[in-house]
């Protein structure tokens, strides 16, 4: 009886507990949460259902798109909440918002409730989309703090899984509900909320400890993610030419889920190595009169330091006596800095134009005469190349930064210039140009987010990263509102009214206002391309301002912190 606690069963139990409490399983849970946090990118797939079932014109639909973008990008509340509450509470709030918002949209579209006012639909989609910020804050921010020396790789992976979210959920809804776009809204309502509830206590901040194989593990995850993306891309292209049975959809969804869970095997192997190094499998012999020591595997830190958050700063502290770049800025010091202002302008131009293109992709395909199945292919291709953009900007910018001191700010400039090409391909379409435009816009849109989040963490520190990275993307919904609702929507509707006039009809004679032809989006997307080019020029100013900073060793203090933690743990174990 006395030997049972040290048997195989006890070792397995210890290892299971070690894995669940470990930073690698926390990262795996973050992968799954981020893979369910991309519902906003599917708006182009189900927006047609909203437009037809509720009788909206394009301007009204674009207004919904704006509130979707507003909710998705105004994450200040989630950031401030994360400063004073534990991560599990942030994830729970996000799950409840996601379910409530999208479930009410589904209720409205299928007619289970009376047709709501437009402002109420705007509120529903804003609430549902805002839940994405709680997933970002809970999963992404916590993971960056747990692996600060690989933030570019990590942000690229996490945002990459979000970029694949649209294609993954498309396969799942086809497998579960069949080809019914209204059911996609229902899936968006319950699936991300369920994932957050399952892993709500798994994701938490831990002390920084050096992981010997950290970079290799991230590259394994990168390989798995690329295989998943390529699989989804092939399936998307095949679905366009071959009619899938329901069983085939179930098969493709099963393979996609298996690839999504494959990083867990990599993490289990890594945790087994950590487990053995901690001498847990074969603990030292002790006398029968003493209780065996219980090894400490993970030290969890949830330091919210609310006193420092509420610390008042003088005018000089905010505007004149700011820390050096890379040190911990206060929230006000960062938000009122010139660097953040330039980032705001670049984000307004870059993400604002990209979001406008994403939200109108369904109607762009319709205006150019593409069938519904092809339009869905555009949306899925954009989602997949969104992933490649995030992965590329995360891993490539990290490698270039470490090896050649190539600033991330310069890569931001190059990405914005690339987006101009995609926007012009829509303004001046030719046969197959929308396929190319979907790839370019998806890639450039995806690449901007990891760069933005990484630059903010590098310039302003990690102390208030929960709030600052959410504030950093506030320009995105503003850009979406001006460029989508005030520019693109009215210009489209004007062309649609011209078409009606040629047919001798008026707006009151049709339920849905539709424009067909190359001219529908030409003027709007020429404007968008010009705005994106201006954003690239603005980001060049930030390149010049931060050139000296990126020439230095920006990760030095995190290496020193990890070494100090290791020395402290070694000293404790020796005692």
Coordinates of C-alpha atoms in Angstrom, one line a residue:
X1 CA 0.0 0.0 0.0
X2 CA 2.9 2.4 0.8
X3 CA 4.3 2.1 -2.8
X4 CA 1.0 3.0 -4.6
X5 CA 1.6 6.8 -4.6
X6 CA 4.9 6.3 -6.4
X7 CA 3.5 3.9 -9.0
X8 CA 2.8 4.5 -12.7
X9 CA -0.7 5.7 -12.0
X10 CA 0.6 8.4 -9.7
X11 CA 3.3 9.4 -12.2
X12 CA 0.7 9.8 -15.0
X13 CA -1.5 11.8 -12.7
X14 CA 1.5 14.1 -11.8
X15 CA 2.4 14.5 -15.4
X16 CA -1.2 15.3 -16.4
X17 CA -1.4 17.9 -13.7
X18 CA 2.0 19.3 -14.8
X19 CA 0.8 19.6 -18.4
X20 CA -2.5 21.3 -17.6
X21 CA -0.7 23.8 -15.4
X22 CA 2.1 24.3 -17.9
X23 CA 2.7 27.3 -20.2
X24 CA 2.7 25.0 -23.4
X25 CA -0.9 23.8 -22.7
X26 CA -1.9 27.3 -22.0
X27 CA -0.5 28.2 -25.4
X28 CA -2.4 25.4 -27.0
X29 CA -5.6 26.6 -25.4
X30 CA -4.8 30.1 -26.8
X31 CA -4.4 28.6 -30.3
X32 CA -8.0 27.1 -30.1
X33 CA -9.5 30.3 -28.7
X34 CA -7.9 32.4 -31.4
X35 CA -9.0 29.9 -34.1
X36 CA -12.6 30.6 -33.0
X37 CA -12.1 34.4 -32.7
X38 CA -12.3 35.2 -36.4
X39 CA -16.1 35.3 -36.9
X40 CA -15.9 38.9 -38.1
X41 CA -14.0 37.8 -41.2
X42 CA -17.0 35.7 -42.3
X43 CA -19.2 38.7 -42.7
X44 CA -18.8 38.6 -46.4
X45 CA -20.3 35.0 -46.4
X46 CA -23.5 35.7 -44.4
X47 CA -24.0 39.4 -45.1
X48 CA -26.0 38.5 -48.2
X49 CA -28.5 36.6 -46.0
X50 CA -28.9 39.6 -43.7
X51 CA -29.3 41.9 -46.7
X52 CA -32.0 39.8 -48.5
X53 CA -33.9 38.6 -45.4
X54 CA -34.2 42.1 -43.8
X55 CA -34.4 44.1 -47.1
X56 CA -31.4 46.3 -46.6
X57 CA -29.7 48.5 -49.2
X58 CA -25.8 48.5 -49.5
X59 CA -25.4 51.6 -47.4
X60 CA -27.3 50.0 -44.6
X61 CA -25.4 46.8 -44.9
X62 CA -22.1 48.7 -44.9
X63 CA -23.4 50.5 -41.7
X64 CA -23.7 47.0 -40.1
X65 CA -20.2 46.3 -41.4
X66 CA -18.9 49.4 -39.7
X67 CA -20.5 48.4 -36.3
X68 CA -19.0 45.0 -36.8
X69 CA -15.6 46.6 -37.3
X70 CA -16.2 49.0 -34.4
X71 CA -16.9 46.1 -32.1
X72 CA -14.0 44.1 -33.3
X73 CA -11.5 46.9 -32.9
X74 CA -12.6 48.9 -29.9
X75 CA -11.1 46.7 -27.2
X76 CA -10.2 49.4 -24.7
X77 CA -12.8 48.0 -22.2
X78 CA -11.4 44.5 -22.4
X79 CA -7.9 45.8 -22.0
X80 CA -8.8 47.9 -18.9
X81 CA -10.7 45.0 -17.5
X82 CA -7.7 42.7 -17.9
X83 CA -5.6 45.2 -15.9
X84 CA -7.7 44.7 -12.7
X85 CA -9.3 41.2 -13.1
X86 CA -8.0 37.7 -13.7
X87 CA -7.8 36.2 -17.2
X88 CA -10.6 33.8 -16.7
X89 CA -13.1 36.6 -16.0
X90 CA -12.1 38.4 -19.2
X91 CA -12.7 35.2 -21.2
X92 CA -16.1 34.6 -19.5
X93 CA -17.2 38.1 -20.4
X94 CA -16.2 37.6 -24.0
X95 CA -18.0 34.3 -24.3
X96 CA -21.2 35.7 -23.0
X97 CA -21.0 38.7 -25.4
X98 CA -20.2 36.5 -28.4
X99 CA -23.2 34.2 -27.8
X100 CA -25.7 37.0 -27.1
X101 CA -24.8 39.1 -30.0
X102 CA -24.6 36.5 -32.8
X103 CA -27.5 34.5 -31.4
X104 CA -29.8 37.5 -31.7
X105 CA -28.6 38.2 -35.2
X106 CA -29.5 34.6 -36.1
X107 CA -32.9 34.9 -34.5
X108 CA -33.5 38.1 -36.6
X109 CA -32.4 36.5 -39.9
X110 CA -34.5 33.3 -39.6
X111 CA -37.5 35.4 -38.5
X112 CA -38.0 33.9 -35.1
X113 CA -38.4 37.5 -33.8
X114 CA -40.0 40.6 -35.3
X115 CA -37.7 42.4 -37.7
X116 CA -35.5 44.6 -35.5
X117 CA -34.7 48.2 -36.1
X118 CA -31.4 48.9 -37.8
X119 CA -29.9 50.4 -34.7
X120 CA -30.7 47.2 -32.8
X121 CA -29.0 45.0 -35.4
X122 CA -26.0 47.3 -35.2
X123 CA -25.9 46.8 -31.5
X124 CA -26.1 43.0 -31.8
X125 CA -23.3 42.7 -34.3
X126 CA -21.1 45.2 -32.4
X127 CA -21.6 43.2 -29.2
X128 CA -20.8 39.9 -30.9
X129 CA -17.8 41.3 -32.7
X130 CA -16.5 43.0 -29.5
X131 CA -16.1 39.6 -27.9
X132 CA -13.1 39.1 -30.2
X133 CA -11.2 41.6 -28.2
X134 CA -11.7 39.7 -25.0
X135 CA -10.3 36.5 -26.7
X136 CA -7.4 38.6 -28.0
X137 CA -6.7 40.1 -24.6
X138 CA -7.1 36.9 -22.7
X139 CA -5.2 34.6 -25.0
X140 CA -2.8 36.8 -27.0
X141 CA -1.6 39.2 -24.4
X142 CA -1.1 36.5 -21.8
X143 CA 0.9 34.4 -24.2
X144 CA 3.1 37.3 -25.2
X145 CA 3.9 37.9 -21.5
X146 CA 4.7 34.2 -21.1
X147 CA 7.0 34.2 -24.1
X148 CA 8.3 37.8 -24.5
X149 CA 11.5 36.9 -26.4
X150 CA 9.5 35.3 -29.3
X151 CA 6.6 37.8 -29.5
X152 CA 6.9 38.2 -33.3
X153 CA 6.6 34.4 -33.9
X154 CA 4.0 34.0 -31.2
X155 CA 1.8 36.9 -32.4
X156 CA 2.1 35.6 -36.0
X157 CA 1.0 32.2 -35.0
X158 CA -1.9 33.3 -32.8
X159 CA -3.2 35.9 -35.3
X160 CA -2.6 33.3 -38.0
X161 CA -5.0 30.9 -36.4
X162 CA -7.5 33.7 -36.2
X163 CA -7.0 34.3 -39.9
X164 CA -7.8 30.6 -40.6
X165 CA -10.9 30.8 -38.4
X166 CA -13.2 31.8 -41.3
X167 CA -12.1 28.8 -43.4
X168 CA -12.2 26.4 -40.5
X169 CA -15.7 27.5 -39.4
X170 CA -16.9 27.3 -43.0
X171 CA -15.9 23.6 -43.1
X172 CA -17.5 23.0 -39.7
X173 CA -20.8 24.6 -40.7
X174 CA -20.9 22.7 -44.0
X175 CA -20.3 19.5 -42.0
X176 CA -22.8 20.2 -39.3
X177 CA -25.6 22.2 -41.0
X178 CA -25.1 21.8 -44.7
X179 CA -24.9 24.6 -47.2
X180 CA -27.1 27.0 -45.2
X181 CA -25.5 30.4 -44.6
X182 CA -28.0 31.3 -41.9
X183 CA -26.8 28.4 -39.8
X184 CA -23.2 29.7 -40.1
X185 CA -24.4 32.6 -37.9
X186 CA -25.7 30.1 -35.3
X187 CA -22.3 28.3 -35.4
X188 CA -20.5 31.6 -34.8
X189 CA -22.7 32.2 -31.8
X190 CA -22.1 29.0 -29.8
X191 CA -18.7 27.5 -30.9
X192 CA -16.3 30.3 -29.9
X193 CA -18.2 30.7 -26.6
X194 CA -18.0 27.0 -25.9
X195 CA -14.2 27.0 -26.5
X196 CA -13.6 29.9 -24.1
X197 CA -15.7 28.1 -21.4
X198 CA -13.8 24.9 -21.7
X199 CA -10.3 26.5 -21.4
X200 CA -11.3 29.4 -19.1
X201 CA -9.0 28.5 -16.2
X202 CA -6.1 27.2 -18.4
X203 CA -4.8 30.5 -19.7
X204 CA -2.9 32.6 -17.2
X205 CA 0.2 34.6 -16.8
X206 CA 3.3 32.8 -15.6
X207 CA 6.8 33.8 -14.6
X208 CA 9.2 34.2 -17.5
X209 CA 11.4 31.0 -17.7
X210 CA 13.8 30.3 -20.5
X211 CA 12.6 27.4 -22.7
X212 CA 15.6 25.6 -24.4
X213 CA 13.6 24.4 -27.4
X214 CA 11.3 27.4 -27.7
X215 CA 12.1 28.5 -31.2
X216 CA 12.1 24.9 -32.5
X217 CA 8.6 24.3 -31.0
X218 CA 7.3 27.5 -32.7
X219 CA 8.6 26.3 -36.0
X220 CA 6.9 22.9 -35.6
X221 CA 3.7 24.8 -34.9
X222 CA 4.3 26.9 -38.0
X223 CA 4.7 23.8 -40.1
X224 CA 1.5 22.4 -38.8
X225 CA -0.4 25.6 -39.3
X226 CA 0.9 25.9 -42.9
X227 CA -0.2 22.3 -43.7
X228 CA -3.6 23.2 -42.2
X229 CA -3.8 26.4 -44.4
X230 CA -2.8 24.5 -47.5
X231 CA -5.3 21.8 -46.9
X232 CA -8.1 24.4 -46.4
X233 CA -7.0 26.2 -49.6
X234 CA -7.1 23.0 -51.6
X235 CA -10.5 22.0 -50.2
X236 CA -11.8 25.5 -51.0
X237 CA -10.7 25.3 -54.6
X238 CA -11.9 21.7 -55.1
X239 CA -15.4 22.7 -53.6
X240 CA -15.7 25.2 -56.4
X241 CA -15.5 22.6 -59.2
X242 CA -16.8 19.4 -57.5
X243 CA -20.1 19.0 -55.7
X244 CA -19.3 17.7 -52.2
X245 CA -21.7 15.3 -50.4
X246 CA -22.4 15.8 -46.8
X247 CA -20.1 12.9 -45.9
X248 CA -17.3 14.6 -47.8
X249 CA -17.8 17.8 -45.8
X250 CA -17.7 15.8 -42.6
X251 CA -14.4 14.2 -43.7
X252 CA -12.8 17.6 -44.5
X253 CA -14.0 19.1 -41.3
X254 CA -12.5 16.1 -39.3
X255 CA -9.1 16.5 -41.0
X256 CA -9.1 20.2 -40.3
X257 CA -9.9 19.6 -36.6
X258 CA -7.2 16.9 -36.4
X259 CA -4.6 19.3 -37.8
X260 CA -5.8 22.0 -35.4
X261 CA -5.2 19.7 -32.4
X262 CA -1.8 18.4 -33.7
X263 CA 0.3 21.1 -31.9
X264 CA -0.9 19.5 -28.6
X265 CA 1.4 16.5 -29.4
X266 CA 4.4 18.8 -29.9
X267 CA 3.6 20.5 -26.6
X268 CA 3.2 17.2 -24.7
X269 CA 6.6 16.1 -25.8
X270 CA 8.1 19.4 -24.7
X271 CA 6.3 19.2 -21.3
X272 CA 7.6 15.6 -20.9
X273 CA 11.1 16.9 -21.2
X274 CA 10.5 19.7 -18.7
X275 CA 8.8 17.1 -16.4
X276 CA 11.9 14.9 -16.5
X277 CA 14.3 17.8 -16.0
X278 CA 12.4 18.7 -12.8
X279 CA 13.1 15.1 -11.4
X280 CA 9.4 14.5 -11.0
X281 CA 9.4 11.0 -12.6
X282 CA 12.2 9.7 -10.2
X283 CA 12.1 11.9 -7.1
X284 CA 15.0 11.5 -4.7
X285 CA 14.7 8.8 -2.0
X286 CA 13.7 10.0 1.4
X287 CA 13.4 8.4 4.8
X288 CA 10.1 6.8 5.7
X289 CA 9.8 9.2 8.6
X290 CA 9.7 12.2 6.3
X291 CA 7.1 13.3 3.7
X292 CA 8.6 13.4 0.2
X293 CA 9.0 17.0 -1.0
X294 CA 6.4 18.2 -3.5
X295 CA 8.2 19.8 -6.5
X296 CA 6.9 23.1 -7.7
X297 CA 6.4 22.9 -11.5
X298 CA 4.8 26.2 -12.3
X299 CA 4.6 29.5 -10.5
X300 CA 1.6 31.5 -11.5
X301 CA 1.7 35.2 -11.2
X302 CA -1.5 37.3 -11.5
X303 CA -0.1 40.7 -10.4
X304 CA -2.5 43.4 -11.4
X305 CA -0.9 46.2 -9.4
X306 CA -3.9 48.4 -9.4
X307 CA -2.2 51.1 -7.5
X308 CA 0.3 51.7 -10.3
X309 CA -2.5 51.7 -12.8
X310 CA -4.2 54.5 -11.0
X311 CA -1.1 56.5 -10.4
X312 CA -1.5 60.1 -11.5
X313 CA 1.1 61.6 -13.8
X314 CA 2.1 65.3 -14.2
X315 CA 2.1 67.2 -17.4
X316 CA 5.9 66.9 -17.6
X317 CA 5.8 63.1 -17.1
X318 CA 3.2 62.7 -19.9
X319 CA 4.7 64.9 -22.5
X320 CA 8.3 65.7 -21.6
X321 CA 9.8 63.1 -19.3
X322 CA 8.8 59.9 -21.2
X323 CA 10.7 56.7 -20.8
X324 CA 13.1 55.5 -23.5
X325 CA 11.6 53.4 -26.3
X326 CA 11.2 49.8 -25.1
X327 CA 10.7 50.7 -21.5
X328 CA 7.3 50.6 -19.8
X329 CA 5.2 53.6 -20.8
X330 CA 2.1 54.5 -18.8
X331 CA -1.2 54.4 -20.8
X332 CA -1.3 58.2 -21.2
X333 CA 2.4 58.5 -22.1
X334 CA 1.9 56.0 -24.8
X335 CA -1.4 57.2 -26.2
X336 CA -0.2 60.8 -26.3
X337 CA 3.2 60.1 -27.9
X338 CA 4.1 61.0 -31.5
X339 CA 5.0 57.4 -32.3
X340 CA 1.4 56.3 -31.4
X341 CA -0.1 59.1 -33.4
X342 CA 1.8 58.0 -36.5
X343 CA 0.8 54.4 -35.9
X344 CA -2.8 55.6 -35.6
X345 CA -2.6 57.3 -39.1
X346 CA -1.0 54.2 -40.7
X347 CA -3.6 51.9 -39.0
X348 CA -6.5 54.2 -40.2
X349 CA -5.2 54.0 -43.7
X350 CA -4.1 50.4 -43.8
X351 CA -6.7 48.5 -41.8
X352 CA -9.5 50.9 -42.8
X353 CA -9.0 50.2 -46.5
X354 CA -8.5 46.5 -46.0
X355 CA -11.6 46.1 -43.8
X356 CA -13.6 48.0 -46.4
X357 CA -12.5 45.6 -49.1
X358 CA -13.2 42.5 -46.9
X359 CA -16.7 43.7 -46.0
X360 CA -17.6 44.4 -49.6
X361 CA -16.1 41.2 -51.1
X362 CA -19.4 39.4 -51.4
X363 CA -21.0 42.4 -53.2
X364 CA -17.9 42.9 -55.4
X365 CA -18.1 39.3 -56.6
X366 CA -21.9 39.8 -57.2
X367 CA -21.4 43.0 -59.2
X368 CA -18.8 41.3 -61.5
X369 CA -21.2 38.5 -62.2
X370 CA -19.6 35.6 -60.2
X371 CA -21.8 32.8 -58.9
X372 CA -22.5 32.3 -55.2
X373 CA -20.1 29.4 -54.9
X374 CA -17.3 31.4 -56.4
X375 CA -18.0 34.3 -54.1
X376 CA -17.6 32.0 -51.1
X377 CA -14.3 30.9 -52.6
X378 CA -13.2 34.5 -52.6
X379 CA -14.0 34.8 -48.9
X380 CA -12.2 31.6 -48.0
X381 CA -9.2 32.5 -50.1
X382 CA -9.0 35.8 -48.3
X383 CA -9.2 34.1 -45.0
X384 CA -6.4 31.6 -45.8
X385 CA -4.1 34.3 -47.2
X386 CA -4.9 36.4 -44.2
X387 CA -3.3 33.6 -42.3
X388 CA -0.2 33.5 -44.5
X389 CA 0.1 37.3 -44.1
X390 CA 0.1 37.0 -40.3
X391 CA 2.5 34.1 -40.3
X392 CA 4.8 35.8 -42.7
X393 CA 4.9 39.2 -40.9
X394 CA 5.3 37.4 -37.5
X395 CA 8.1 34.9 -38.3
X396 CA 9.9 36.8 -41.1
X397 CA 9.9 40.1 -39.3
X398 CA 11.2 38.3 -36.2
X399 CA 14.0 36.6 -38.1
X400 CA 15.0 39.8 -40.0
X401 CA 14.9 41.8 -36.7
X402 CA 17.1 39.3 -34.8
X403 CA 19.6 38.6 -37.6
X404 CA 19.8 41.9 -39.5
X405 CA 18.1 44.5 -37.2
X406 CA 15.5 45.1 -39.9
X407 CA 12.8 47.2 -38.3
X408 CA 9.3 46.0 -38.2
X409 CA 8.1 49.5 -39.0
X410 CA 9.7 49.2 -42.5
X411 CA 8.0 46.0 -43.1
X412 CA 4.7 47.8 -42.2
X413 CA 5.5 50.3 -45.0
X414 CA 6.1 47.5 -47.6
X415 CA 2.8 45.7 -46.6
X416 CA 0.8 48.9 -47.1
X417 CA 2.3 49.4 -50.5
X418 CA 1.4 45.8 -51.4
X419 CA -2.3 46.4 -50.4
X420 CA -2.5 49.3 -52.9
X421 CA -2.0 46.7 -55.7
X422 CA -4.9 44.6 -54.5
X423 CA -7.2 47.5 -54.2
X424 CA -6.4 48.7 -57.7
X425 CA -7.1 45.2 -59.1
X426 CA -10.7 45.6 -57.9
X427 CA -11.0 49.2 -59.2
X428 CA -9.9 48.0 -62.7
X429 CA -11.0 44.4 -62.8
X430 CA -10.2 41.8 -65.6
X431 CA -10.9 38.1 -65.9
X432 CA -9.8 36.4 -62.7
X433 CA -8.5 39.6 -61.1
X434 CA -10.7 39.2 -58.0
X435 CA -8.9 35.9 -57.2
X436 CA -5.6 37.7 -57.2
X437 CA -7.1 40.7 -55.3
X438 CA -8.5 38.3 -52.6
X439 CA -5.0 36.9 -52.1
X440 CA -3.2 40.2 -52.0
X441 CA -5.7 42.0 -49.8
X442 CA -6.0 39.0 -47.4
X443 CA -2.2 38.7 -47.2
X444 CA -1.6 42.4 -46.6
X445 CA -4.6 42.7 -44.1
X446 CA -3.3 39.8 -42.1
X447 CA 0.3 41.0 -42.1
X448 CA -0.6 44.4 -40.7
X449 CA -2.0 43.1 -37.4
X450 CA 1.0 41.1 -36.0
X451 CA 3.2 44.0 -37.1
X452 CA 1.0 46.6 -35.3
X453 CA 0.8 44.5 -32.1
X454 CA 4.5 43.7 -32.1
X455 CA 5.5 47.3 -32.7
X456 CA 3.3 48.5 -29.8
X457 CA 4.8 45.9 -27.4
X458 CA 8.4 46.9 -28.4
X459 CA 8.0 50.7 -28.3
X460 CA 5.9 51.0 -25.2
X461 CA 6.7 47.9 -23.1
X462 CA 4.5 45.1 -21.7
X463 CA 3.3 46.5 -18.4
X464 CA 0.1 48.0 -19.9
X465 CA 0.1 45.9 -23.0
X466 CA -3.5 44.7 -22.4
X467 CA -4.8 48.2 -22.8
X468 CA -2.3 49.6 -25.3
X469 CA -2.6 47.0 -28.0
X470 CA -6.4 47.4 -27.8
X471 CA -6.0 51.2 -28.1
X472 CA -3.6 50.8 -31.0
X473 CA -6.3 49.4 -33.3
X474 CA -8.9 52.1 -32.5
X475 CA -8.1 53.8 -35.8
X476 CA -9.3 50.7 -37.7
X477 CA -13.1 51.2 -37.0
X478 CA -12.8 54.9 -37.7
X479 CA -11.2 54.2 -41.0
X480 CA -13.8 51.6 -41.8
X481 CA -16.7 54.0 -41.0
X482 CA -15.4 56.8 -43.1
X483 CA -14.1 54.7 -46.0
X484 CA -16.9 52.0 -46.0
X485 CA -20.0 53.8 -44.8
X486 CA -19.4 57.3 -46.0
X487 CA -17.4 56.6 -49.2
X488 CA -17.8 53.1 -50.6
X489 CA -21.5 52.4 -49.7
X490 CA -22.9 55.7 -51.1
X491 CA -20.8 55.4 -54.3
X492 CA -22.0 51.9 -54.9
X493 CA -25.7 52.9 -54.2
X494 CA -25.3 55.8 -56.7
X495 CA -24.2 53.4 -59.4
X496 CA -27.0 51.1 -58.5
X497 CA -29.6 53.9 -58.8
X498 CA -28.1 54.8 -62.2
X499 CA -28.7 51.2 -63.3
X500 CA -32.3 51.4 -62.1
X501 CA -32.9 54.7 -63.9
X502 CA -31.7 53.1 -67.2
X503 CA -34.3 50.4 -66.7
X504 CA -37.0 53.0 -66.0
X505 CA -37.3 51.9 -62.3
X506 CA -37.1 53.7 -59.0
X507 CA -35.7 52.6 -55.6
X508 CA -39.2 51.9 -54.3
X509 CA -39.8 49.4 -57.0
X510 CA -37.1 46.9 -55.8
X511 CA -36.5 45.4 -52.4
X512 CA -32.8 45.0 -52.7
X513 CA -30.6 47.7 -54.3
X514 CA -28.0 45.9 -56.5
X515 CA -25.4 47.2 -58.9
X516 CA -23.9 45.0 -61.7
X517 CA -20.8 46.0 -63.7
X518 CA -17.2 47.0 -63.5
X519 CA -18.2 50.6 -62.6
X520 CA -19.9 49.7 -59.3
X521 CA -16.7 49.9 -57.2
X522 CA -14.2 51.6 -59.5
X523 CA -14.3 55.1 -58.0
X524 CA -14.5 53.9 -54.4
X525 CA -11.4 51.6 -54.8
X526 CA -9.3 54.2 -56.5
X527 CA -9.9 56.4 -53.4
X528 CA -9.1 53.4 -51.1
X529 CA -5.8 52.7 -53.0
X530 CA -4.8 56.4 -52.6
X531 CA -5.5 56.3 -48.9
X532 CA -3.4 53.1 -48.4
X533 CA -0.5 54.8 -50.3
X534 CA -0.8 57.8 -47.9
X535 CA -0.6 55.4 -45.0
X536 CA 2.6 53.9 -46.4
X537 CA 4.2 57.3 -46.6
X538 CA 3.1 58.1 -43.0
X539 CA 4.7 54.8 -41.7
X540 CA 8.0 55.8 -43.3
X541 CA 8.2 58.6 -40.8
X542 CA 8.0 56.1 -38.0
X543 CA 10.7 54.1 -39.7
X544 CA 13.0 57.1 -39.5
X545 CA 12.1 57.8 -35.9
X546 CA 12.7 54.3 -34.6
X547 CA 15.7 53.4 -36.7
X548 CA 18.2 53.8 -33.9
X549 CA 16.0 51.8 -31.5
X550 CA 15.8 48.8 -33.7
X551 CA 19.5 48.8 -34.2
X552 CA 19.9 47.9 -30.5
X553 CA 19.2 44.7 -28.6
X554 CA 15.5 45.1 -27.8
X555 CA 15.2 41.7 -26.0
X556 CA 18.1 42.1 -23.6
X557 CA 16.1 42.9 -20.5
X558 CA 13.9 39.8 -21.0
X559 CA 16.9 37.5 -21.3
X560 CA 18.2 39.0 -18.1
X561 CA 14.8 38.5 -16.4
X562 CA 14.7 34.8 -17.5
X563 CA 18.2 34.2 -16.3
X564 CA 17.4 35.8 -12.9
X565 CA 14.3 33.6 -12.6
X566 CA 16.3 30.4 -13.4
X567 CA 19.0 31.4 -10.8
X568 CA 16.3 32.0 -8.2
X569 CA 14.6 28.6 -8.9
X570 CA 17.9 26.8 -8.9
X571 CA 18.7 28.4 -5.5
X572 CA 15.4 27.3 -4.1
X573 CA 15.8 23.7 -5.4
X574 CA 19.3 23.5 -3.8
X575 CA 17.8 24.5 -0.5

